[in-house]
Amino acid sequence: FLGGVVQELAGSDTVRAMALAVRVEKERFKFNCAHFVAFKGFRERLHGHNYQVGVTVYGELATDGYVLDFGVVKEHAVKLCKAWNEHFICPMNSDVLDIKRGDGRIEITCEDGAYFVFPEVDCLCLPIVHSTAEELAIVFTDLL
């Protein structure tokens, strides 16, 4: 990817006018979580994933030659990954789960009658409808 941008920039006098996309991926940008996806009439079994995060930043090249200080991006991404690590992802805006929060626990009743109780400190309560990678990416980006 960067090779194509560099090639394109090589003959250009208007480098700063060009919008760029810069991506950073680090081994530290990862977290592990349990979840299940539930839709009307369907529920996955409780299971877990090892998530790997990559951050792409779009912008104009500044006079200092940067699009953005990636030190700041890295710092925030690592903090978010650490905060999300080893939690159950609870989709608080679910349209099919009955979620009750209180007494230090999260109680979830599913359409199929399955019932889960988690310590609240072990839950990552997010403003999402489904605990899909796509919805997680939106929240992660908003928090970054």
PDB file of C-alpha atoms in Angstrom:
ATOM      1  CA  PHE A   1       0.000   0.000   0.000  1.00  0.00           C
ATOM      2  CA  LEU A   2       2.577   2.596   1.024  1.00  0.00           C
ATOM      3  CA  GLY A   3       4.681   1.724  -2.017  1.00  0.00           C
ATOM      4  CA  GLY A   4       1.836   2.893  -4.265  1.00  0.00           C
ATOM      5  CA  VAL A   5       1.469   6.138  -2.350  1.00  0.00           C
ATOM      6  CA  VAL A   6       5.208   6.804  -2.411  1.00  0.00           C
ATOM      7  CA  GLN A   7       5.308   6.138  -6.157  1.00  0.00           C
ATOM      8  CA  GLU A   8       2.387   8.495  -6.688  1.00  0.00           C
ATOM      9  CA  LEU A   9       3.991  11.177  -4.508  1.00  0.00           C
ATOM     10  CA  ALA A  10       7.376  10.946  -6.196  1.00  0.00           C
ATOM     11  CA  GLY A  11       6.314  13.072  -9.155  1.00  0.00           C
ATOM     12  CA  SER A  12       4.002  15.403  -7.235  1.00  0.00           C
ATOM     13  CA  ASP A  13       4.650  18.969  -6.139  1.00  0.00           C
ATOM     14  CA  THR A  14       1.400  19.097  -4.140  1.00  0.00           C
ATOM     15  CA  VAL A  15       2.043  16.450  -1.519  1.00  0.00           C
ATOM     16  CA  ARG A  16       0.009  18.222   1.190  1.00  0.00           C
ATOM     17  CA  ALA A  17      -3.084  18.434  -1.026  1.00  0.00           C
ATOM     18  CA  MET A  18      -3.279  14.653  -1.194  1.00  0.00           C
ATOM     19  CA  ALA A  19      -5.430  12.724   1.272  1.00  0.00           C
ATOM     20  CA  LEU A  20      -3.612   9.723   2.726  1.00  0.00           C
ATOM     21  CA  ALA A  21      -4.561   6.584   4.580  1.00  0.00           C
ATOM     22  CA  VAL A  22      -2.047   5.346   7.144  1.00  0.00           C
ATOM     23  CA  ARG A  23      -2.575   2.037   8.953  1.00  0.00           C
ATOM     24  CA  VAL A  24      -0.931   0.774  12.127  1.00  0.00           C
ATOM     25  CA  GLU A  25      -1.172  -2.747  13.503  1.00  0.00           C
ATOM     26  CA  LYS A  26       0.711  -3.879  16.574  1.00  0.00           C
ATOM     27  CA  GLU A  27       0.925  -7.166  18.437  1.00  0.00           C
ATOM     28  CA  ARG A  28      -0.237  -5.242  21.531  1.00  0.00           C
ATOM     29  CA  PHE A  29      -3.489  -4.249  19.795  1.00  0.00           C
ATOM     30  CA  LYS A  30      -5.407  -7.344  20.898  1.00  0.00           C
ATOM     31  CA  PHE A  31      -7.967  -8.477  23.440  1.00  0.00           C
ATOM     32  CA  ASN A  32      -9.862 -11.642  24.343  1.00  0.00           C
ATOM     33  CA  CYS A  33     -13.599 -11.650  25.030  1.00  0.00           C
ATOM     34  CA  ALA A  34     -16.531 -14.009  25.378  1.00  0.00           C
ATOM     35  CA  HIS A  35     -19.847 -13.319  23.653  1.00  0.00           C
ATOM     36  CA  PHE A  36     -22.774 -14.741  21.778  1.00  0.00           C
ATOM     37  CA  VAL A  37     -24.760 -13.212  18.947  1.00  0.00           C
ATOM     38  CA  ALA A  38     -28.553 -13.259  19.280  1.00  0.00           C
ATOM     39  CA  PHE A  39     -31.157 -12.386  16.667  1.00  0.00           C
ATOM     40  CA  LYS A  40     -34.909 -13.022  16.633  1.00  0.00           C
ATOM     41  CA  GLY A  41     -35.229 -16.822  16.693  1.00  0.00           C
ATOM     42  CA  PHE A  42     -31.464 -17.475  16.835  1.00  0.00           C
ATOM     43  CA  ARG A  43     -28.758 -17.522  19.499  1.00  0.00           C
ATOM     44  CA  GLU A  44     -25.165 -18.675  19.262  1.00  0.00           C
ATOM     45  CA  ARG A  45     -23.624 -20.630  22.078  1.00  0.00           C
ATOM     46  CA  LEU A  46     -21.462 -18.664  24.475  1.00  0.00           C
ATOM     47  CA  HIS A  47     -17.915 -18.688  23.098  1.00  0.00           C
ATOM     48  CA  GLY A  48     -14.825 -16.506  22.899  1.00  0.00           C
ATOM     49  CA  HIS A  49     -12.483 -14.853  20.421  1.00  0.00           C
ATOM     50  CA  ASN A  50      -8.997 -13.436  20.318  1.00  0.00           C
ATOM     51  CA  TYR A  51      -9.517 -10.061  18.644  1.00  0.00           C
ATOM     52  CA  GLN A  52      -6.715  -8.268  16.776  1.00  0.00           C
ATOM     53  CA  VAL A  53      -7.129  -4.529  16.128  1.00  0.00           C
ATOM     54  CA  GLY A  54      -5.755  -2.467  13.280  1.00  0.00           C
ATOM     55  CA  VAL A  55      -6.179   1.311  13.074  1.00  0.00           C
ATOM     56  CA  THR A  56      -6.407   3.204   9.792  1.00  0.00           C
ATOM     57  CA  VAL A  57      -6.271   6.991   9.868  1.00  0.00           C
ATOM     58  CA  TYR A  58      -7.304   9.111   6.892  1.00  0.00           C
ATOM     59  CA  GLY A  59      -6.228  12.691   6.497  1.00  0.00           C
ATOM     60  CA  GLU A  60      -4.174  15.345   4.846  1.00  0.00           C
ATOM     61  CA  LEU A  61      -0.423  15.403   5.175  1.00  0.00           C
ATOM     62  CA  ALA A  62       0.499  18.165   7.634  1.00  0.00           C
ATOM     63  CA  THR A  63       3.489  20.480   7.258  1.00  0.00           C
ATOM     64  CA  ASP A  64       5.448  18.287   9.698  1.00  0.00           C
ATOM     65  CA  GLY A  65       5.096  15.339   7.297  1.00  0.00           C
ATOM     66  CA  TYR A  66       2.581  13.438   9.438  1.00  0.00           C
ATOM     67  CA  VAL A  67      -1.089  12.674   9.054  1.00  0.00           C
ATOM     68  CA  LEU A  68      -1.357  12.069  12.814  1.00  0.00           C
ATOM     69  CA  ASP A  69       0.924  11.361  15.746  1.00  0.00           C
ATOM     70  CA  PHE A  70       0.746   7.566  15.880  1.00  0.00           C
ATOM     71  CA  GLY A  71       2.218   7.579  19.373  1.00  0.00           C
ATOM     72  CA  VAL A  72      -1.125   8.949  20.568  1.00  0.00           C
ATOM     73  CA  VAL A  73      -3.084   6.392  18.500  1.00  0.00           C
ATOM     74  CA  LYS A  74      -0.960   3.532  19.841  1.00  0.00           C
ATOM     75  CA  GLU A  75      -1.342   4.711  23.439  1.00  0.00           C
ATOM     76  CA  HIS A  76      -5.145   4.901  23.197  1.00  0.00           C
ATOM     77  CA  ALA A  77      -5.487   1.617  21.286  1.00  0.00           C
ATOM     78  CA  VAL A  78      -3.410  -0.250  23.880  1.00  0.00           C
ATOM     79  CA  LYS A  79      -5.436   1.263  26.754  1.00  0.00           C
ATOM     80  CA  LEU A  80      -8.725   0.247  25.111  1.00  0.00           C
ATOM     81  CA  CYS A  81      -7.498  -3.281  24.396  1.00  0.00           C
ATOM     82  CA  LYS A  82      -6.388  -3.687  28.018  1.00  0.00           C
ATOM     83  CA  ALA A  83      -9.727  -2.356  29.290  1.00  0.00           C
ATOM     84  CA  TRP A  84     -11.693  -4.731  27.029  1.00  0.00           C
ATOM     85  CA  ASN A  85      -9.526  -7.800  27.641  1.00  0.00           C
ATOM     86  CA  GLU A  86     -11.036 -10.862  29.349  1.00  0.00           C
ATOM     87  CA  HIS A  87     -14.641  -9.658  29.557  1.00  0.00           C
ATOM     88  CA  PHE A  88     -18.037 -10.868  28.436  1.00  0.00           C
ATOM     89  CA  ILE A  89     -19.373  -8.515  25.746  1.00  0.00           C
ATOM     90  CA  CYS A  90     -22.891  -7.494  26.748  1.00  0.00           C
ATOM     91  CA  PRO A  91     -24.910  -5.824  23.958  1.00  0.00           C
ATOM     92  CA  MET A  92     -26.963  -3.413  26.077  1.00  0.00           C
ATOM     93  CA  ASN A  93     -29.175  -2.315  23.154  1.00  0.00           C
ATOM     94  CA  SER A  94     -30.161  -5.854  22.159  1.00  0.00           C
ATOM     95  CA  ASP A  95     -33.655  -6.179  20.765  1.00  0.00           C
ATOM     96  CA  VAL A  96     -33.966  -9.868  21.756  1.00  0.00           C
ATOM     97  CA  LEU A  97     -32.205 -10.180  25.119  1.00  0.00           C
ATOM     98  CA  ASP A  98     -33.774  -9.212  28.428  1.00  0.00           C
ATOM     99  CA  ILE A  99     -30.836  -7.653  30.292  1.00  0.00           C
ATOM    100  CA  LYS A 100     -31.079  -6.672  33.949  1.00  0.00           C
ATOM    101  CA  ARG A 101     -28.305  -4.865  35.772  1.00  0.00           C
ATOM    102  CA  GLY A 102     -28.078  -4.647  39.555  1.00  0.00           C
ATOM    103  CA  ASP A 103     -26.543  -5.993  42.747  1.00  0.00           C
ATOM    104  CA  GLY A 104     -23.160  -6.171  41.039  1.00  0.00           C
ATOM    105  CA  ARG A 105     -24.300  -8.570  38.344  1.00  0.00           C
ATOM    106  CA  ILE A 106     -25.741  -8.731  34.860  1.00  0.00           C
ATOM    107  CA  GLU A 107     -28.630 -11.134  34.262  1.00  0.00           C
ATOM    108  CA  ILE A 108     -29.512 -12.070  30.693  1.00  0.00           C
ATOM    109  CA  THR A 109     -32.587 -14.019  29.651  1.00  0.00           C
ATOM    110  CA  CYS A 110     -32.713 -15.156  26.036  1.00  0.00           C
ATOM    111  CA  GLU A 111     -35.709 -15.868  23.816  1.00  0.00           C
ATOM    112  CA  ASP A 112     -34.920 -19.601  23.914  1.00  0.00           C
ATOM    113  CA  GLY A 113     -35.060 -19.613  27.725  1.00  0.00           C
ATOM    114  CA  ALA A 114     -31.290 -19.633  28.274  1.00  0.00           C
ATOM    115  CA  TYR A 115     -30.329 -17.647  31.370  1.00  0.00           C
ATOM    116  CA  PHE A 116     -26.916 -16.201  32.180  1.00  0.00           C
ATOM    117  CA  VAL A 117     -25.621 -14.380  35.240  1.00  0.00           C
ATOM    118  CA  PHE A 118     -22.260 -12.605  35.088  1.00  0.00           C
ATOM    119  CA  PRO A 119     -20.448 -10.493  37.675  1.00  0.00           C
ATOM    120  CA  GLU A 120     -20.815  -6.931  36.422  1.00  0.00           C
ATOM    121  CA  VAL A 121     -17.052  -6.340  36.729  1.00  0.00           C
ATOM    122  CA  ASP A 122     -16.521  -9.152  34.206  1.00  0.00           C
ATOM    123  CA  CYS A 123     -18.849  -7.560  31.643  1.00  0.00           C
ATOM    124  CA  LEU A 124     -18.084  -5.077  28.923  1.00  0.00           C
ATOM    125  CA  CYS A 125     -21.466  -3.351  28.635  1.00  0.00           C
ATOM    126  CA  LEU A 126     -21.525  -1.677  25.237  1.00  0.00           C
ATOM    127  CA  PRO A 127     -24.189   0.419  23.464  1.00  0.00           C
ATOM    128  CA  ILE A 128     -24.615  -2.147  20.667  1.00  0.00           C
ATOM    129  CA  VAL A 129     -27.454  -4.352  19.441  1.00  0.00           C
ATOM    130  CA  HIS A 130     -25.319  -7.377  18.527  1.00  0.00           C
ATOM    131  CA  SER A 131     -21.850  -8.339  19.729  1.00  0.00           C
ATOM    132  CA  THR A 132     -20.520  -8.692  16.187  1.00  0.00           C
ATOM    133  CA  ALA A 133     -17.025  -7.669  15.130  1.00  0.00           C
ATOM    134  CA  GLU A 134     -18.579  -4.940  12.991  1.00  0.00           C
ATOM    135  CA  GLU A 135     -20.452  -3.319  15.884  1.00  0.00           C
ATOM    136  CA  LEU A 136     -17.409  -3.698  18.142  1.00  0.00           C
ATOM    137  CA  ALA A 137     -15.296  -1.902  15.534  1.00  0.00           C
ATOM    138  CA  ILE A 138     -17.708   1.041  15.501  1.00  0.00           C
ATOM    139  CA  VAL A 139     -17.605   1.431  19.297  1.00  0.00           C
ATOM    140  CA  PHE A 140     -13.817   0.939  19.423  1.00  0.00           C
ATOM    141  CA  THR A 141     -13.379   3.643  16.759  1.00  0.00           C
ATOM    142  CA  ASP A 142     -15.702   6.037  18.597  1.00  0.00           C
ATOM    143  CA  LEU A 143     -13.757   5.543  21.838  1.00  0.00           C
ATOM    144  CA  LEU A 144     -10.352   5.797  20.181  1.00  0.00           C
TER     145      LEU A 144
END
